[in-house]
Tab-separated table of C-alpha atoms in Angstrom:
chain	number	residue	atom	x	y	z
P	1	MET	CA	32.459	87.354	9.696
P	2	LEU	CA	34.852	84.918	11.275
P	3	ARG	CA	37.420	86.371	13.633
P	4	SER	CA	40.462	85.223	15.654
P	5	LEU	CA	42.290	81.918	15.722
P	6	VAL	CA	39.038	79.946	15.839
P	7	GLY	CA	37.950	81.374	12.505
P	8	SER	CA	41.339	80.751	10.895
P	9	GLU	CA	41.380	77.138	12.050
P	10	MET	CA	37.861	76.535	10.714
P	11	CYS	CA	38.827	77.921	7.324
P	12	ILE	CA	41.945	75.772	7.083
P	13	ARG	CA	40.434	72.559	8.392
P	14	ASP	CA	36.918	72.630	6.947
P	15	SER	CA	37.380	74.735	3.790
P	16	TRP	CA	35.243	77.644	5.006
P	17	LYS	CA	35.729	81.053	3.450
P	18	ILE	CA	35.852	84.373	5.285
P	19	ALA	CA	33.186	86.866	4.213
P	20	LYS	CA	35.171	90.072	3.768
P	21	LYS	CA	32.809	92.327	1.822
P	22	GLN	CA	29.972	94.396	3.244
P	23	GLY	CA	26.664	92.679	2.495
P	24	GLU	CA	28.257	89.329	1.600
P	25	PHE	CA	26.257	86.349	2.853
P	26	TRP	CA	27.653	84.520	5.860
P	27	ASP	CA	26.761	81.484	7.984
P	28	VAL	CA	28.829	81.877	11.178
P	29	GLY	CA	29.711	85.093	12.999
P	30	TRP	CA	32.485	84.620	15.545
P	31	SER	CA	33.944	87.290	17.820
P	32	ASP	CA	35.871	87.453	21.088
P	33	SER	CA	33.576	90.243	22.260
P	34	ASN	CA	29.853	90.873	22.350
P	35	LYS	CA	30.191	93.367	19.472
P	36	ILE	CA	29.103	90.652	17.052
P	37	VAL	CA	25.536	91.022	18.400
P	38	GLN	CA	25.466	94.789	17.730
P	39	ALA	CA	27.033	94.229	14.301
P	40	VAL	CA	24.295	91.807	13.286
P	41	GLN	CA	21.554	94.106	14.557
P	42	LYS	CA	22.878	97.035	12.467
P	43	MET	CA	22.910	95.101	9.202
P	44	ALA	CA	20.190	95.920	6.698
P	45	ASN	CA	17.494	93.223	6.723
P	46	HIS	CA	19.406	91.349	9.428
P	47	ARG	CA	17.673	92.553	12.567
P	48	TYR	CA	17.385	88.886	13.434
P	49	LEU	CA	19.481	85.935	12.322
P	50	GLY	CA	18.518	83.914	9.289
P	51	PRO	CA	17.544	80.244	9.724
P	52	VAL	CA	21.080	78.942	9.056
P	53	GLN	CA	23.101	81.762	10.648
P	54	ARG	CA	24.795	81.393	14.012
P	55	ILE	CA	26.848	83.698	16.259
P	56	ASN	CA	28.857	82.784	19.362
P	57	HIS	CA	27.226	85.292	21.753
P	58	PHE	CA	23.715	85.612	23.136
P	59	PRO	CA	22.126	89.073	23.119
P	60	ALA	CA	22.358	90.734	26.559
P	61	ASN	CA	24.869	88.170	27.848
P	62	LYS	CA	26.509	91.054	29.699
P	63	HIS	CA	23.931	90.329	32.406
P	64	ILE	CA	26.070	87.378	33.496
P	65	TYR	CA	29.578	88.725	32.946
P	66	ARG	CA	29.369	92.333	34.199
P	67	LYS	CA	29.790	92.450	37.959
P	68	ASP	CA	27.028	94.982	38.578
P	69	LEU	CA	24.410	93.266	36.422
P	70	LEU	CA	25.339	89.812	37.710
P	71	GLY	CA	24.995	91.103	41.269
P	72	LYS	CA	21.557	92.528	40.542
P	73	ASN	CA	20.415	89.267	38.954
P	74	LEU	CA	21.745	87.110	41.797
P	75	ASN	CA	20.059	89.359	44.358
P	76	ALA	CA	16.785	89.116	42.427
P	77	MET	CA	17.018	85.321	42.231
P	78	ALA	CA	17.883	85.137	45.944
P	79	ARG	CA	14.650	86.960	46.718
P	80	LEU	CA	12.748	84.562	44.459
P	81	ARG	CA	14.465	81.298	45.479
P	82	PRO	CA	16.476	81.920	48.660
P	83	GLU	CA	17.091	78.201	49.229
P	84	ASP	CA	19.007	77.913	45.925
P	85	TYR	CA	20.755	81.311	45.864
P	86	SER	CA	22.332	81.564	49.297
P	87	PHE	CA	25.802	80.786	47.927
P	88	HIS	CA	26.920	84.330	47.086
P	89	PRO	CA	27.826	87.148	49.491
P	90	ARG	CA	25.653	90.196	50.073
P	91	THR	CA	26.088	92.582	47.171
P	92	TRP	CA	25.323	96.275	46.665
P	93	ASN	CA	25.572	98.356	43.490
P	94	LEU	CA	26.619	101.941	44.061
P	95	PRO	CA	25.408	104.598	43.886
P	96	GLU	CA	21.817	103.320	43.572
P	97	GLU	CA	22.030	100.998	46.589
P	98	ARG	CA	24.107	103.284	48.788
P	99	GLU	CA	21.308	103.706	51.324
P	100	GLU	CA	20.903	99.937	51.705
P	101	LEU	CA	24.659	99.547	52.152
P	102	GLU	CA	24.704	102.310	54.767
P	103	GLN	CA	21.981	100.520	56.724
P	104	ALA	CA	23.921	97.239	56.586
P	105	VAL	CA	27.138	98.913	57.771
P	106	LEU	CA	25.386	100.618	60.693
P	107	ALA	CA	23.571	97.414	61.684
P	108	ALA	CA	26.759	95.320	61.852
P	109	GLU	CA	27.513	94.270	65.421
P	110	ARG	CA	31.241	93.980	64.748
P	111	PRO	CA	33.667	95.330	62.133
P	112	VAL	CA	33.018	93.858	58.695
P	113	VAL	CA	35.429	93.724	55.777
P	114	TYR	CA	34.067	94.543	52.323
P	115	ILE	CA	35.490	94.046	48.847
P	116	THR	CA	34.877	96.696	46.199
P	117	LYS	CA	35.070	96.007	42.467
P	118	PRO	CA	34.799	98.281	39.404
P	119	LYS	CA	31.667	97.321	37.496
P	120	GLY	CA	33.250	96.585	34.135
P	121	SER	CA	36.890	95.856	34.920
P	122	ILE	CA	38.781	92.564	34.468
P	123	GLN	CA	41.868	90.715	35.719
P	124	GLY	CA	41.590	92.052	39.253
P	125	ARG	CA	42.160	95.672	38.268
P	126	GLY	CA	40.769	98.150	40.780
P	127	ILE	CA	39.622	95.561	43.340
P	128	LYS	CA	40.165	96.619	46.951
P	129	LEU	CA	39.395	95.449	50.468
P	130	THR	CA	38.047	98.031	52.893
P	131	MET	CA	36.364	98.380	56.260
P	132	ASP	CA	34.698	101.628	55.203
P	133	PRO	CA	33.031	101.076	51.804
P	134	LEU	CA	30.929	104.232	52.088
P	135	ARG	CA	34.050	106.371	52.170
P	136	THR	CA	36.181	104.484	49.643
P	137	SER	CA	33.529	103.599	47.036
P	138	SER	CA	31.097	105.713	45.054
P	139	ASN	CA	30.449	103.855	41.794
P	140	ASP	CA	31.538	100.268	42.475
P	141	VAL	CA	30.085	96.899	43.257
P	142	VAL	CA	30.473	96.259	46.988
P	143	GLN	CA	30.323	92.813	48.560
P	144	GLN	CA	30.735	91.486	52.049
P	145	TYR	CA	34.151	89.821	52.039
P	146	ILE	CA	34.277	86.125	52.927
P	147	ALA	CA	36.946	86.186	55.615
P	148	ASP	CA	37.068	82.428	56.335
P	149	PRO	CA	37.389	80.798	52.877
P	150	LEU	CA	38.298	77.209	52.117
P	151	LEU	CA	42.055	77.060	51.539
P	152	ILE	CA	44.463	74.847	49.617
P	153	ASP	CA	47.801	74.415	51.357
P	154	GLY	CA	47.079	77.658	53.209
P	155	PHE	CA	46.289	79.710	50.072
P	156	LYS	CA	43.061	81.221	48.763
P	157	PHE	CA	41.929	79.829	45.422
P	158	ASP	CA	39.243	80.047	42.790
P	159	LEU	CA	37.911	77.687	40.144
P	160	ARG	CA	37.813	78.348	36.410
P	161	ILE	CA	35.039	76.174	34.988
P	162	TYR	CA	34.428	75.884	31.243
P	163	VAL	CA	30.770	75.958	30.234
P	164	LEU	CA	29.090	76.025	26.822
P	165	VAL	CA	25.537	77.365	26.732
P	166	ALA	CA	24.140	75.958	23.503
P	167	SER	CA	20.575	77.197	23.974
P	168	VAL	CA	18.614	79.379	26.381
P	169	ASP	CA	15.119	78.196	25.444
P	170	PRO	CA	15.158	75.283	25.902
P	171	LEU	CA	18.063	75.588	28.352
P	172	GLU	CA	21.013	73.466	27.219
P	173	ILE	CA	24.322	73.691	29.110
P	174	HIS	CA	27.450	71.603	28.601
P	175	LEU	CA	30.063	71.428	31.359
P	176	PHE	CA	33.627	70.456	30.431
P	177	GLY	CA	35.011	67.569	32.479
P	178	ASP	CA	37.945	69.517	33.911
P	179	GLY	CA	39.062	73.065	34.608
P	180	LEU	CA	41.607	75.163	36.484
P	181	VAL	CA	42.268	75.840	40.143
P	182	ARG	CA	44.073	79.174	40.532
P	183	LEU	CA	45.837	79.888	43.809
P	184	ALA	CA	46.960	83.118	45.415
P	185	THR	CA	50.704	83.309	46.030
P	186	LYS	CA	50.818	84.656	49.587
P	187	PRO	CA	49.612	82.472	52.519
P	188	TYR	CA	46.187	83.577	53.666
P	189	ALA	CA	45.415	85.339	56.924
P	190	SER	CA	42.150	86.952	57.971
P	191	PRO	CA	42.100	90.581	56.780
P	192	ASN	CA	43.290	93.254	59.172
P	193	GLN	CA	44.767	96.735	58.926
P	194	ASP	CA	48.242	95.292	58.279
P	195	ASN	CA	47.420	92.933	55.389
P	196	ILE	CA	44.246	94.379	53.867
P	197	LYS	CA	46.204	95.752	50.887
P	198	HIS	CA	48.090	92.514	50.170
P	199	THR	CA	46.478	91.704	46.827
P	200	LYS	CA	48.457	88.485	46.295
P	201	MET	CA	46.979	87.159	49.540
P	202	HIS	CA	43.355	88.129	49.020
P	203	LEU	CA	42.945	87.992	45.225
P	204	THR	CA	43.359	84.883	43.103
P	205	ASN	CA	43.443	86.500	39.659
P	206	PHE	CA	46.171	84.990	37.478
P	207	ALA	CA	47.024	88.415	36.040
P	208	ILE	CA	47.998	89.535	39.554
P	209	ASN	CA	49.680	86.424	40.920
P	210	LYS	CA	51.730	85.527	37.849
P	211	LYS	CA	53.966	88.501	38.701
P	212	SER	CA	54.755	87.131	42.145
P	213	LYS	CA	58.176	85.656	42.888
P	214	ASN	CA	56.276	82.947	44.778
P	215	PHE	CA	54.292	81.826	41.730
P	216	ASP	CA	54.825	78.047	41.515
P	217	LYS	CA	54.983	76.766	37.932
P	218	SER	CA	55.065	73.099	38.967
P	219	SER	CA	52.914	70.793	36.833
P	220	ALA	CA	53.028	67.911	39.316
P	221	GLU	CA	49.774	66.411	40.591
P	222	GLY	CA	48.420	68.524	43.445
P	223	ALA	CA	51.174	71.124	43.194
P	224	GLY	CA	51.724	74.551	41.675
P	225	SER	CA	49.841	77.834	41.627
P	226	LYS	CA	47.632	76.509	38.786
P	227	ARG	CA	46.189	73.007	39.064
P	228	SER	CA	43.489	70.925	37.435
P	229	ILE	CA	40.081	70.699	39.062
P	230	CYS	CA	40.178	66.908	38.753
P	231	SER	CA	43.376	66.686	40.812
P	232	TRP	CA	41.853	69.024	43.409
P	233	LEU	CA	38.695	66.901	43.651
P	234	ARG	CA	40.834	63.807	44.201
P	235	SER	CA	42.660	65.584	47.016
P	236	LEU	CA	39.307	66.490	48.596
P	237	ASP	CA	38.364	62.812	48.588
P	238	THR	CA	41.576	61.842	50.365
P	239	GLU	CA	40.886	64.509	52.998
P	240	GLY	CA	37.425	63.086	53.694
P	241	TYR	CA	35.292	65.647	51.825
P	242	ASN	CA	32.487	64.691	49.451
P	243	SER	CA	33.625	65.803	45.994
P	244	ASP	CA	30.471	64.703	44.134
P	245	VAL	CA	29.541	67.924	42.308
P	246	ASN	CA	26.071	66.610	41.431
P	247	GLN	CA	24.950	67.155	45.024
P	248	PHE	CA	25.240	70.914	44.526
P	249	MET	CA	23.045	71.102	41.407
P	250	PRO	CA	19.685	72.840	41.972
P	251	THR	CA	16.798	70.377	41.900
P	252	TRP	CA	14.801	72.587	39.528
P	253	LEU	CA	17.287	72.372	36.624
């Protein structure tokens, strides 16, 4: 049940064999998608994994990678532990939370920019900024847009952090010592009617910005449209910020 390059490398390096026949015994099930979970559940006498069998996905892990389900879970945790879950913007799932969104829009004392995202899409596809989410969205995830983000050299950015969850109960999480900083390719300005559709200014997805003529392929320290997190943390130190990530860890973990 091994799939992809990972499975091929394991077979070559460690003399594993790929189970190709239906019903053949297997030890490791590896897949790039969550379909491995459904495949195991459909097998006769394999409703649950055997004592030596392992797969690389947790059941129901879509609750942390689908935008709508993640939003619902973050909102629920914010109600439970507001002091630890105040880091994410207000989020509404349409259509079920349309009334709550309408109340928030009407209660705003000044114009607010929102970002709408298809629930199951990837790579920035379908993401839009709008000042009228009730008119432009009907089945999306809607969030209040953060209009004053931290910038790097005048550009918006995001962080790609690599995490391995080895166990849920007991909770065991491994964080890789480095990662990626991905920058937008158009200098940032607060959203207005003139720039609200400039995706390469407001979105940091690599799939969008790699097509830009301004994409900087430099691999030098502290340069380029893709950088290492370690180099970014060092630059924060030189600018007088505290880059100790441990200070942001919840005390209850």
